[in-house]
PDB file of N, CA and C in Angstrom:
ATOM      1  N   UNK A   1     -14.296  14.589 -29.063  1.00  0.00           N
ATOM      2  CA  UNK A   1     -13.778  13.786 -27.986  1.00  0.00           C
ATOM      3  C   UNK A   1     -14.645  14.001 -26.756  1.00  0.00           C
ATOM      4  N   UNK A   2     -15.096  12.826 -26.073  1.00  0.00           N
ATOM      5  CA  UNK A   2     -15.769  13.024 -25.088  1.00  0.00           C
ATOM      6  C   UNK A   2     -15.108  13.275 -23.573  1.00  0.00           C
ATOM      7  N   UNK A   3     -15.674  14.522 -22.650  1.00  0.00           N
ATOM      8  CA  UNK A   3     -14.512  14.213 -21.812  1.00  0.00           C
ATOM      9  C   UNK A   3     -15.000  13.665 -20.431  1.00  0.00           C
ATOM     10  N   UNK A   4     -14.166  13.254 -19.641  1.00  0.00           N
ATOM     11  CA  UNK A   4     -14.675  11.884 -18.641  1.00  0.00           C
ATOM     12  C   UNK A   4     -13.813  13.052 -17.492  1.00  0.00           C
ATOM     13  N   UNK A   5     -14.472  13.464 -16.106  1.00  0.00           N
ATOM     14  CA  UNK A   5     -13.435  13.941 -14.585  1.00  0.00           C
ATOM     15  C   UNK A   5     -13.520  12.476 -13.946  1.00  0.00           C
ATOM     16  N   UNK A   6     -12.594  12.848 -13.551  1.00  0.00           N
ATOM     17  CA  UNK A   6     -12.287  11.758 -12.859  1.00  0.00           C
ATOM     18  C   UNK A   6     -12.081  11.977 -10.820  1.00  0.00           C
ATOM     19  N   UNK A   7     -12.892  11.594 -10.359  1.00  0.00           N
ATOM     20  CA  UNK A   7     -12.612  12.173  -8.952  1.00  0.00           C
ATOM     21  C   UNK A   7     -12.468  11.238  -8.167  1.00  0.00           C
ATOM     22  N   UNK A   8     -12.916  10.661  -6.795  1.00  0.00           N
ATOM     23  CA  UNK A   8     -12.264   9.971  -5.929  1.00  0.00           C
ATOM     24  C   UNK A   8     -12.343   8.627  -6.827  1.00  0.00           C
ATOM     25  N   UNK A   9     -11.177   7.948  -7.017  1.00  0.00           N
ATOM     26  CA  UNK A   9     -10.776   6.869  -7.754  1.00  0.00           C
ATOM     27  C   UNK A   9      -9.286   6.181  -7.275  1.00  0.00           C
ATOM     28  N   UNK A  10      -9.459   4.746  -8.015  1.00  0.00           N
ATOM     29  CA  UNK A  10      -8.408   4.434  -7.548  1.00  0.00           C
ATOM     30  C   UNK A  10      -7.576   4.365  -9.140  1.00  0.00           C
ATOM     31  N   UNK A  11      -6.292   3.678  -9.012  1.00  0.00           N
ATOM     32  CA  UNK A  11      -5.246   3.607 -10.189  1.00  0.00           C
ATOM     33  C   UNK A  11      -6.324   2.796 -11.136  1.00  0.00           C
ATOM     34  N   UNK A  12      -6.455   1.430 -11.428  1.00  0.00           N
ATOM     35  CA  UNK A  12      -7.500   0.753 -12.362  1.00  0.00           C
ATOM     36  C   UNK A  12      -8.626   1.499 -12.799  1.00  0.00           C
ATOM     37  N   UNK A  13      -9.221   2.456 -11.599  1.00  0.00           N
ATOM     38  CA  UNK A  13     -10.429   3.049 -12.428  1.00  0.00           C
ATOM     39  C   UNK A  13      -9.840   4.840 -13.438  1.00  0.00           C
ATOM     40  N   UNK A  14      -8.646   4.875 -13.264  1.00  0.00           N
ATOM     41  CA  UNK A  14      -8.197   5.480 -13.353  1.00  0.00           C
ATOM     42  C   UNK A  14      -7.699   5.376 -15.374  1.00  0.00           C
ATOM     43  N   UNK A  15      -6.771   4.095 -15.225  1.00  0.00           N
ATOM     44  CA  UNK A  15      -6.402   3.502 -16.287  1.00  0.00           C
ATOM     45  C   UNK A  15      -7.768   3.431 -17.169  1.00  0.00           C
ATOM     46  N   UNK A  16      -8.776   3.219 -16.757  1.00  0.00           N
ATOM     47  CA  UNK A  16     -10.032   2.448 -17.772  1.00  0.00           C
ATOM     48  C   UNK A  16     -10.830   4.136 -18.600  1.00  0.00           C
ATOM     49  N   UNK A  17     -10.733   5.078 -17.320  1.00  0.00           N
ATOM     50  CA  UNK A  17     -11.035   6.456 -18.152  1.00  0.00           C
ATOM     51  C   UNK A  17     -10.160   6.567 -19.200  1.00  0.00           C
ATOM     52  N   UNK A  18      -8.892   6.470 -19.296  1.00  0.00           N
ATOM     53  CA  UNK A  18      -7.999   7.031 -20.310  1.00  0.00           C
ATOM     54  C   UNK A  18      -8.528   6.092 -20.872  1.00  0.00           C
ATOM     55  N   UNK A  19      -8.737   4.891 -21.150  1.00  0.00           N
ATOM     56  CA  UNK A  19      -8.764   3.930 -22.572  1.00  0.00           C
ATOM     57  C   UNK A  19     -10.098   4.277 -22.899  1.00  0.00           C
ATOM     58  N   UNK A  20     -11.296   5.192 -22.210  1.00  0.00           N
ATOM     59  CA  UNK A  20     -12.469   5.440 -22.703  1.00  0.00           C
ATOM     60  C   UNK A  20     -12.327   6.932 -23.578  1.00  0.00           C
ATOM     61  N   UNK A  21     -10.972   7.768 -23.111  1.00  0.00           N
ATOM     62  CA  UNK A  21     -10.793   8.631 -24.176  1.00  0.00           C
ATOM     63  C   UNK A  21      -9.712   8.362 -25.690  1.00  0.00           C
ATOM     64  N   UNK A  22      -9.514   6.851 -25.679  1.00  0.00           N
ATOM     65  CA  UNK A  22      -9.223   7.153 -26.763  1.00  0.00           C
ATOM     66  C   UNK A  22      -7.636   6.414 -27.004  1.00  0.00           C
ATOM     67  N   UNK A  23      -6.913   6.371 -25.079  1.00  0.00           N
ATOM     68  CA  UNK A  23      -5.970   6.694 -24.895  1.00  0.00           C
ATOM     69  C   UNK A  23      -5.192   7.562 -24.634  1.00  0.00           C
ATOM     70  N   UNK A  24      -6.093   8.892 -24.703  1.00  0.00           N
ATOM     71  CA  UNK A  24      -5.254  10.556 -24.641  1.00  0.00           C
ATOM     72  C   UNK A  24      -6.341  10.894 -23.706  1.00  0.00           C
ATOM     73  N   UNK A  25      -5.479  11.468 -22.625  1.00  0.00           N
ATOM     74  CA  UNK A  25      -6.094  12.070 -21.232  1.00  0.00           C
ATOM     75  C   UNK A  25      -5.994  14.007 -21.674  1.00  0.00           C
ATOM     76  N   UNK A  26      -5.966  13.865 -22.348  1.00  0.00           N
ATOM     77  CA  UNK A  26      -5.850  15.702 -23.161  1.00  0.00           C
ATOM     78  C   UNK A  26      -7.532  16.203 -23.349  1.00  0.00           C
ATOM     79  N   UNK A  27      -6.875  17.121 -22.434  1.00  0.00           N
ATOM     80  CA  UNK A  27      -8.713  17.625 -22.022  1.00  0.00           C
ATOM     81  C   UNK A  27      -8.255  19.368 -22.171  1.00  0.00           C
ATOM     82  N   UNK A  28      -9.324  20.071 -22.547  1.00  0.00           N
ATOM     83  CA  UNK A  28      -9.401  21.415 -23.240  1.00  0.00           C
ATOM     84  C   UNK A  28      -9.268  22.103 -21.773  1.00  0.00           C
ATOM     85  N   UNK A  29     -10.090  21.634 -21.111  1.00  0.00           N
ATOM     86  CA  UNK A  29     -10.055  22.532 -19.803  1.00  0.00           C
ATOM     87  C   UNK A  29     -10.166  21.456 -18.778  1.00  0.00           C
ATOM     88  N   UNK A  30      -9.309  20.546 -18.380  1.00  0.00           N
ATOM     89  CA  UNK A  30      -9.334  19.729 -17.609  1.00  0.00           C
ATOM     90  C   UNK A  30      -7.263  19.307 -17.410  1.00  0.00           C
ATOM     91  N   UNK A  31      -7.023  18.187 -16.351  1.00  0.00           N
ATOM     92  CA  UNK A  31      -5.538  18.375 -16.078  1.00  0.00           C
ATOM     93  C   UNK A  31      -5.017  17.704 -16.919  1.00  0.00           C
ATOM     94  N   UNK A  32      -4.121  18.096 -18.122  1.00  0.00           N
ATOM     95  CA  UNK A  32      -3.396  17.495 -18.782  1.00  0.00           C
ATOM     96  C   UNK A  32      -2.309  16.172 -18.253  1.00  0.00           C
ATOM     97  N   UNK A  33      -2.455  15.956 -17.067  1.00  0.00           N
ATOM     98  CA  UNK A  33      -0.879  15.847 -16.252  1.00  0.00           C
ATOM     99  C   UNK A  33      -1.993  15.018 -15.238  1.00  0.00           C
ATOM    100  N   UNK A  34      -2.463  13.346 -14.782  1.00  0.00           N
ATOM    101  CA  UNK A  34      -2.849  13.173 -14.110  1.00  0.00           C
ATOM    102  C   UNK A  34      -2.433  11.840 -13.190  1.00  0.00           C
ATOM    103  N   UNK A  35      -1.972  12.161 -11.520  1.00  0.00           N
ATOM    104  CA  UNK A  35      -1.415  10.931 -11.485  1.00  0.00           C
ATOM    105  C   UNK A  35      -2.504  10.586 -10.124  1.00  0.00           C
ATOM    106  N   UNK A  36      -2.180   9.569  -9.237  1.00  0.00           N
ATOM    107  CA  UNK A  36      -3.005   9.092  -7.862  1.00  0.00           C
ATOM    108  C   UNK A  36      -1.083   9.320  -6.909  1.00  0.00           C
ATOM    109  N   UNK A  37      -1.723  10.065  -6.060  1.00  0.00           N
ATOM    110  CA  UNK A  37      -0.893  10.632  -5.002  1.00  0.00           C
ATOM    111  C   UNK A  37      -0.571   9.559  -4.161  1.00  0.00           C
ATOM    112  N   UNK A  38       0.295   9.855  -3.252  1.00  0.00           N
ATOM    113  CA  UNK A  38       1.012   9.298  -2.002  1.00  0.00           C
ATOM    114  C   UNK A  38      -0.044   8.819  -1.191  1.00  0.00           C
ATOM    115  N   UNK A  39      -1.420  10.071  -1.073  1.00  0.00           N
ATOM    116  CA  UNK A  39      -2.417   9.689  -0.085  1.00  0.00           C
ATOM    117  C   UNK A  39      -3.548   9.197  -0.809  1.00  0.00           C
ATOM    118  N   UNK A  40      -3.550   8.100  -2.024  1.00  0.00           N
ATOM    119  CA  UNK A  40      -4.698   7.937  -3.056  1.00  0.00           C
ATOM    120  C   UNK A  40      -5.429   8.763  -3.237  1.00  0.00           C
ATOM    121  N   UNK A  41      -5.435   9.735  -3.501  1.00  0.00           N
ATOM    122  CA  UNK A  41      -5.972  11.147  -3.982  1.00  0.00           C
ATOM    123  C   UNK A  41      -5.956  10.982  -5.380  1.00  0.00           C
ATOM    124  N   UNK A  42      -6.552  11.447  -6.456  1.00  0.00           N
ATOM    125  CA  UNK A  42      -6.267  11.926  -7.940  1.00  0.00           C
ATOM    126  C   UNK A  42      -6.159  13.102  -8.163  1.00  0.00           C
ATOM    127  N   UNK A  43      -4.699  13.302  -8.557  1.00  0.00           N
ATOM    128  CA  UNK A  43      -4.092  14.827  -8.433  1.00  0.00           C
ATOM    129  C   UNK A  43      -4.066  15.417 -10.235  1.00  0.00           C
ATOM    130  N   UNK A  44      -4.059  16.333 -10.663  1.00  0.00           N
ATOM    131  CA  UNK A  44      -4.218  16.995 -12.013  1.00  0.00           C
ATOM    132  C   UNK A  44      -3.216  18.256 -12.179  1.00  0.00           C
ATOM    133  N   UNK A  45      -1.997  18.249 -13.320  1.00  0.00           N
ATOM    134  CA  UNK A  45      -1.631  19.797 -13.338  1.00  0.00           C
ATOM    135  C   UNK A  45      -2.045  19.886 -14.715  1.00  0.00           C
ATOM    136  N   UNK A  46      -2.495  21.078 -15.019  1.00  0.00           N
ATOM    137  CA  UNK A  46      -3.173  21.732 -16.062  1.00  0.00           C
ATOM    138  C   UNK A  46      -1.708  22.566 -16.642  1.00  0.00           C
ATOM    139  N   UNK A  47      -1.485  22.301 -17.797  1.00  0.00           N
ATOM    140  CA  UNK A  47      -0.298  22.666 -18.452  1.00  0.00           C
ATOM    141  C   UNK A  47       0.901  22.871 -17.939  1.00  0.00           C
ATOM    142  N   UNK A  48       1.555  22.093 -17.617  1.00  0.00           N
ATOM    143  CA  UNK A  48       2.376  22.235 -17.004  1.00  0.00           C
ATOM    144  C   UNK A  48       3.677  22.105 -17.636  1.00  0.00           C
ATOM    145  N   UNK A  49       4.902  23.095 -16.835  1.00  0.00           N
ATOM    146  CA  UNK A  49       6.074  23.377 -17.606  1.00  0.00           C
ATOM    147  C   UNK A  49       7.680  23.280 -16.500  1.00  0.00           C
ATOM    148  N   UNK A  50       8.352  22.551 -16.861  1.00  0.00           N
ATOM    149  CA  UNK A  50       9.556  22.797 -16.411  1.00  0.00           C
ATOM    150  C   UNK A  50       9.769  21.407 -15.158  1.00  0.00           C
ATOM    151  N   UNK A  51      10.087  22.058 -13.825  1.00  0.00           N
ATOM    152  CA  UNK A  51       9.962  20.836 -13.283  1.00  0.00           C
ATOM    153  C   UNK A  51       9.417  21.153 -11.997  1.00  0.00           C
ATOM    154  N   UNK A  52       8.179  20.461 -12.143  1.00  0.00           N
ATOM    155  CA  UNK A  52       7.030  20.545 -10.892  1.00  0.00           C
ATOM    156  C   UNK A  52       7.095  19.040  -9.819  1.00  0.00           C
ATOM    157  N   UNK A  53       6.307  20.078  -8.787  1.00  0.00           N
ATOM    158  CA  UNK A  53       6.217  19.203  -7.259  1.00  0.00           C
ATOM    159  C   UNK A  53       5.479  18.472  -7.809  1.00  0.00           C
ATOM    160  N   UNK A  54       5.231  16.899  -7.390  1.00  0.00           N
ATOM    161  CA  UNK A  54       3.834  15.897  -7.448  1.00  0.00           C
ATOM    162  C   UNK A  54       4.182  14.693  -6.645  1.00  0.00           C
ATOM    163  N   UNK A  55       3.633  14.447  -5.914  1.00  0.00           N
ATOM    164  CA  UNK A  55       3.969  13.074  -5.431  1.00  0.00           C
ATOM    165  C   UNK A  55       3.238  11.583  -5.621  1.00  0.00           C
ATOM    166  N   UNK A  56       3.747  10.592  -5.966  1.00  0.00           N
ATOM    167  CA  UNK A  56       2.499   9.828  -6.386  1.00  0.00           C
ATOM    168  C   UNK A  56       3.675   8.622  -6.703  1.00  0.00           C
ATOM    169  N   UNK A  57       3.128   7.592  -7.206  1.00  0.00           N
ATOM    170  CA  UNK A  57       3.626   6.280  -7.501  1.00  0.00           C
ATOM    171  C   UNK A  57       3.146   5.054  -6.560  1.00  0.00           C
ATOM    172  N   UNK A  58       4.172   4.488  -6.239  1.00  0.00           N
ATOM    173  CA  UNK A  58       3.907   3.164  -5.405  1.00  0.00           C
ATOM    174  C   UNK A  58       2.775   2.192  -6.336  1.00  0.00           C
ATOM    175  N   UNK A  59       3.055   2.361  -7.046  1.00  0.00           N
ATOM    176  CA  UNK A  59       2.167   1.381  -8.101  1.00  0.00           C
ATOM    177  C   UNK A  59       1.035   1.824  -8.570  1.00  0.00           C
ATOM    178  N   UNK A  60       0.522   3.352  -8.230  1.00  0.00           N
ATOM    179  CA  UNK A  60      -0.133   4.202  -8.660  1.00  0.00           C
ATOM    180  C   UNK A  60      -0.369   4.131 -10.314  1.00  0.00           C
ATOM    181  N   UNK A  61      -1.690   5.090 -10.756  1.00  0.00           N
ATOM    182  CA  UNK A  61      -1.911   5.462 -11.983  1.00  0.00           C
ATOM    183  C   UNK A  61      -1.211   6.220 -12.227  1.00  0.00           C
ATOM    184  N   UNK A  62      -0.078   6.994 -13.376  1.00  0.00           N
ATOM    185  CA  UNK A  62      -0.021   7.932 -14.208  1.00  0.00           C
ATOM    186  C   UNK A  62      -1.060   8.313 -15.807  1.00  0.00           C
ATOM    187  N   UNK A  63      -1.177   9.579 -16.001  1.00  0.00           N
ATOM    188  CA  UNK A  63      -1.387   9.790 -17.041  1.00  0.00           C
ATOM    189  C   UNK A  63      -1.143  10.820 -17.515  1.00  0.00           C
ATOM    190  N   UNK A  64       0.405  10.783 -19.081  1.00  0.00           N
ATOM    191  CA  UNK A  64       0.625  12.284 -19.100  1.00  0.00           C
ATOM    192  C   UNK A  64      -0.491  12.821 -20.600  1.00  0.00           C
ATOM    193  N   UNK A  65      -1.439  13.530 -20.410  1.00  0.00           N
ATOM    194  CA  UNK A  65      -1.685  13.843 -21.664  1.00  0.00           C
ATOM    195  C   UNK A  65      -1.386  15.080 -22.235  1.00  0.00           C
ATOM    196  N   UNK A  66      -0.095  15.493 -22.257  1.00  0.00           N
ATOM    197  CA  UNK A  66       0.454  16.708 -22.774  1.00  0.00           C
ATOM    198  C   UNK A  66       1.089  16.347 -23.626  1.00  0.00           C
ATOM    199  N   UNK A  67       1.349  17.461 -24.152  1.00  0.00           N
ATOM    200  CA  UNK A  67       2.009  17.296 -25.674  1.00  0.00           C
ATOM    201  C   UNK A  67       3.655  16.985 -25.285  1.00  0.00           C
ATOM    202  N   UNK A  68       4.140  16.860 -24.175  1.00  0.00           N
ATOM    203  CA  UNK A  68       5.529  16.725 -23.961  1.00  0.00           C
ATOM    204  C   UNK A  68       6.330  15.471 -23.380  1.00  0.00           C
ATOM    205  N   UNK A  69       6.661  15.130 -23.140  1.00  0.00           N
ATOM    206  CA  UNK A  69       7.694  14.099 -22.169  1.00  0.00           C
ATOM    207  C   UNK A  69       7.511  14.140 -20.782  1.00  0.00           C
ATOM    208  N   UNK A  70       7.153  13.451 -20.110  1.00  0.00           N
ATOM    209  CA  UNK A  70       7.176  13.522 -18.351  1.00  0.00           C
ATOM    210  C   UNK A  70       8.303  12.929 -17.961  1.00  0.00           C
ATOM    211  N   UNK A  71       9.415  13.020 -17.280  1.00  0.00           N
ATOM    212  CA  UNK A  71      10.540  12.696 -16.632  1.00  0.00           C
ATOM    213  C   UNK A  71       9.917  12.317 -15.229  1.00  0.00           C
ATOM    214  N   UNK A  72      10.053  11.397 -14.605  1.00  0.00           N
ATOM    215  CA  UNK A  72       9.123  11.467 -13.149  1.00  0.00           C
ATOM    216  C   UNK A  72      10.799  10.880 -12.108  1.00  0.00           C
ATOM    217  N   UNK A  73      11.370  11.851 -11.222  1.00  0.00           N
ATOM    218  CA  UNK A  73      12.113  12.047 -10.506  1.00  0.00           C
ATOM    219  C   UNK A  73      11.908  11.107  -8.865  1.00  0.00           C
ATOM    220  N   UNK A  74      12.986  10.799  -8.451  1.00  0.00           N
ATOM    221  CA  UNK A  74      12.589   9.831  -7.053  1.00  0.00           C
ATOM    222  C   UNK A  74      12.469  10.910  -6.301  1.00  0.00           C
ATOM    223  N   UNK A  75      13.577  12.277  -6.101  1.00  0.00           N
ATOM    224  CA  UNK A  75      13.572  13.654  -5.161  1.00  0.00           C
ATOM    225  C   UNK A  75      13.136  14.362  -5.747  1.00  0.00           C
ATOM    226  N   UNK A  76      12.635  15.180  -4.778  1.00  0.00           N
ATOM    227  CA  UNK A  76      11.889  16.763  -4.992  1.00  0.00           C
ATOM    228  C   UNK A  76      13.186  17.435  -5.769  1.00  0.00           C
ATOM    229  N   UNK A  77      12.709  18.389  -6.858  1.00  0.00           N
ATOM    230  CA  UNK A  77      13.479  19.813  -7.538  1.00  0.00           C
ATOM    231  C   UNK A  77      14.202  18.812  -9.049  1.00  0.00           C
ATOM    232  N   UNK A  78      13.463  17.886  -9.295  1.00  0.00           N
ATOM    233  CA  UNK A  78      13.988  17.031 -10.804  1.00  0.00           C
ATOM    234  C   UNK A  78      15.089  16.445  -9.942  1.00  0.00           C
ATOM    235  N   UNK A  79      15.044  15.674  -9.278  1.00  0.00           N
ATOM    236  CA  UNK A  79      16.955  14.932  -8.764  1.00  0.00           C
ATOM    237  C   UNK A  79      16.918  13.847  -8.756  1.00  0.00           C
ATOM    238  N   UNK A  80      17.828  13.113  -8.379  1.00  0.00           N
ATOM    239  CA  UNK A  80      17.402  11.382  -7.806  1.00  0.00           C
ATOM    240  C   UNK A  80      17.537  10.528  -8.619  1.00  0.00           C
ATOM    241  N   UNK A  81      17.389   9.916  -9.062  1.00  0.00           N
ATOM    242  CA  UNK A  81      17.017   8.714  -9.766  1.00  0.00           C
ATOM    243  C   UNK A  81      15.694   8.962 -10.786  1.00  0.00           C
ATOM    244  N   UNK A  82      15.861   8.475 -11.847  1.00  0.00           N
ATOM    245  CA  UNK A  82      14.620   8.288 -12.930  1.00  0.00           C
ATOM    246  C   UNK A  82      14.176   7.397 -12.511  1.00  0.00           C
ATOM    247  N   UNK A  83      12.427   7.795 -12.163  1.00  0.00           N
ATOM    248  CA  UNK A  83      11.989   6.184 -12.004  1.00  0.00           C
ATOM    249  C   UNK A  83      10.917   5.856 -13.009  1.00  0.00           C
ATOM    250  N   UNK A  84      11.021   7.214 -14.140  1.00  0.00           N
ATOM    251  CA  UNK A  84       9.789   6.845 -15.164  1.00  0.00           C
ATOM    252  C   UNK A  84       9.826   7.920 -16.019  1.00  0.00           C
ATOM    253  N   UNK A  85       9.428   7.597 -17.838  1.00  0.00           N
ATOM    254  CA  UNK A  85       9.695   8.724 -18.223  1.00  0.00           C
ATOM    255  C   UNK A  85       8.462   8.429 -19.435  1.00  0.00           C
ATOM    256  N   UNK A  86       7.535   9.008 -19.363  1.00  0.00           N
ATOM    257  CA  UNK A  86       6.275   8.760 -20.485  1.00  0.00           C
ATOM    258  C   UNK A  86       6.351   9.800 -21.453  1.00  0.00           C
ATOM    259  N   UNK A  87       5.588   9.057 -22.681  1.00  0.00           N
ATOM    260  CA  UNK A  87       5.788  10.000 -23.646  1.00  0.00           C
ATOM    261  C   UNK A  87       4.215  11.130 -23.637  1.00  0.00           C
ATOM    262  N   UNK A  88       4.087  11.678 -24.417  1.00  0.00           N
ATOM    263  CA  UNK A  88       2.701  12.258 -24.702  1.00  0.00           C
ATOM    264  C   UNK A  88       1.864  11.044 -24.835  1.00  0.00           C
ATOM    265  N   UNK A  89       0.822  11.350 -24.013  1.00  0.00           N
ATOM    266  CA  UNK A  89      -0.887  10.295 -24.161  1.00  0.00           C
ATOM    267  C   UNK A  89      -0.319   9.251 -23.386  1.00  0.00           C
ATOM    268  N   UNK A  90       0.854   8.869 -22.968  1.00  0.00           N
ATOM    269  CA  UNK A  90       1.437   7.225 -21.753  1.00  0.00           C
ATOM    270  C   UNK A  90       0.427   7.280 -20.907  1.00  0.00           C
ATOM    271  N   UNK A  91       0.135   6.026 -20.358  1.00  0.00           N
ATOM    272  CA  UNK A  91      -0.812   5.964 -19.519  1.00  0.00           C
ATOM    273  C   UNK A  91       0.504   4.837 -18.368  1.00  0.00           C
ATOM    274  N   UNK A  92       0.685   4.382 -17.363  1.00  0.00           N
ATOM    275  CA  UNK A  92       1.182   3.825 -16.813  1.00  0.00           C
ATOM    276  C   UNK A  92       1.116   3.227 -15.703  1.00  0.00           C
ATOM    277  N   UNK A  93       1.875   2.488 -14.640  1.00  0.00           N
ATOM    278  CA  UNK A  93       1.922   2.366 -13.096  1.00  0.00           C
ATOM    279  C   UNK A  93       3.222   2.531 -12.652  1.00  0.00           C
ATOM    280  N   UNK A  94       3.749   3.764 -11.787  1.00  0.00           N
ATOM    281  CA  UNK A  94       4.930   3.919 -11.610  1.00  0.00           C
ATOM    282  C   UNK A  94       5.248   3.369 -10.073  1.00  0.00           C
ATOM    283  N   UNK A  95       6.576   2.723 -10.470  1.00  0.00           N
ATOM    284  CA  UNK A  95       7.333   2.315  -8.788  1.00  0.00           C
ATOM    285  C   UNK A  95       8.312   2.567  -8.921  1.00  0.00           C
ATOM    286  N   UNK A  96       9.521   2.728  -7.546  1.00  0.00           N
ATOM    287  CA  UNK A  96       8.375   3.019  -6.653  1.00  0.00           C
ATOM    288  C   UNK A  96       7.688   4.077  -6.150  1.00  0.00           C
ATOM    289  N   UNK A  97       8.133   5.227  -6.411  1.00  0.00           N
ATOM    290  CA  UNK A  97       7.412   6.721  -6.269  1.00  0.00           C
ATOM    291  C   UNK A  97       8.156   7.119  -7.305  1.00  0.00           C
ATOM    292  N   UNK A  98       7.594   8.674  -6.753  1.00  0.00           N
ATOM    293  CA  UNK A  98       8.303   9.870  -7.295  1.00  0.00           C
ATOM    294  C   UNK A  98       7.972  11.303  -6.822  1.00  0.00           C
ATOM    295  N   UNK A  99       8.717  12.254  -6.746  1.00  0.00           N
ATOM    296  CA  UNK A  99       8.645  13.459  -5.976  1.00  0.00           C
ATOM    297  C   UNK A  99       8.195  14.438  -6.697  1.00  0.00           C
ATOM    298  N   UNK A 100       9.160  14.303  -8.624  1.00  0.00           N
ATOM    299  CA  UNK A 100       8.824  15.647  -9.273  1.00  0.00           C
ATOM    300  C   UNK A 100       9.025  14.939 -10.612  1.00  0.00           C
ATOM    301  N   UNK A 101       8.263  16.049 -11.512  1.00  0.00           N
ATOM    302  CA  UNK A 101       7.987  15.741 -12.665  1.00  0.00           C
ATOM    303  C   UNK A 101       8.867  16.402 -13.397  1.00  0.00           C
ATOM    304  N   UNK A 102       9.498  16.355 -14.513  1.00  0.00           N
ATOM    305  CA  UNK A 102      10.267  17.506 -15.508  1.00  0.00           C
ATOM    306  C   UNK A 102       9.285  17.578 -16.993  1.00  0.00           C
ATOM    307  N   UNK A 103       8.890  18.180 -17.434  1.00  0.00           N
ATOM    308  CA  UNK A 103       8.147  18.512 -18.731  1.00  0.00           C
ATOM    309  C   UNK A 103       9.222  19.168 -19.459  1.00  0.00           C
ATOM    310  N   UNK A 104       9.383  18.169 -20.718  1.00  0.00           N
ATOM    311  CA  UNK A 104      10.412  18.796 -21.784  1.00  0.00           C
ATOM    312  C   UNK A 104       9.659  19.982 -22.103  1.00  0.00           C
ATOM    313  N   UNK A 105      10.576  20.884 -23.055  1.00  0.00           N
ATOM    314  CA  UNK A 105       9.764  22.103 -23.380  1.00  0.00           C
ATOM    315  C   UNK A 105       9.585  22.290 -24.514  1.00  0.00           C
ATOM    316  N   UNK A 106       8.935  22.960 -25.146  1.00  0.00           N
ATOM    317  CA  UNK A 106       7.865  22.360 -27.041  1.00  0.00           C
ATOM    318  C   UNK A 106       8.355  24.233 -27.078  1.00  0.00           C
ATOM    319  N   UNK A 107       8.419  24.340 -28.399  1.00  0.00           N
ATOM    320  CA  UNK A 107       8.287  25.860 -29.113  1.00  0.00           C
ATOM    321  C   UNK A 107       7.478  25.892 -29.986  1.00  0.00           C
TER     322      UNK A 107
END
């Protein structure tokens, strides 16, 4: 698998890396977990577990490439409203935000 970083970008150029891997944003040493922030930033969490800070949406890129479920929360600490819930390898555009992520948990 070839792997592609992705740095100052927007959501579309964002979407077109994942379809150049394959569809799976799952990188050995790169962020499993990649979305475009509040401040168009491209933000990355590298394995991530339970339920983490991230802010991002408004019609933003997601991409979860972990082996788990992303729950993407409207409030900070998993609360609020569901406003999106991808499976492993989803690539997406979430509205209208979101505060926090929940990662199911794998054994």
């Amino acid at each position: 698998m070839r792997m592609l970083r992705i740095h100052h970008t927007g959501p579309a150029l964002l979407l077109a890396a994942t379809a150049l891997l394959g569809g799976s944003a799952q990188a050995a040493d790169g962020p499993n977990f990649q979305y475009v922030g509040q401040n168009d930033q491209v933000k990355g969490l590298t394995v991530p577990r339970g339920c983490v800070s991230a802010e991002g949406g408004g019609g933003r890129a997601v991409t979860n490439g972990t082996r788990t479920t992303a729950t993407l929360y409207q409030e900070p600490g998993c609360s609020g409203r569901v406003v999106g819930v991808l499976r492993p390898g989803e690539v997406t555009q979430v509205r209208p935000y979101f505060a926090s992520v929940r990662f199911s948990v794998t054994r």
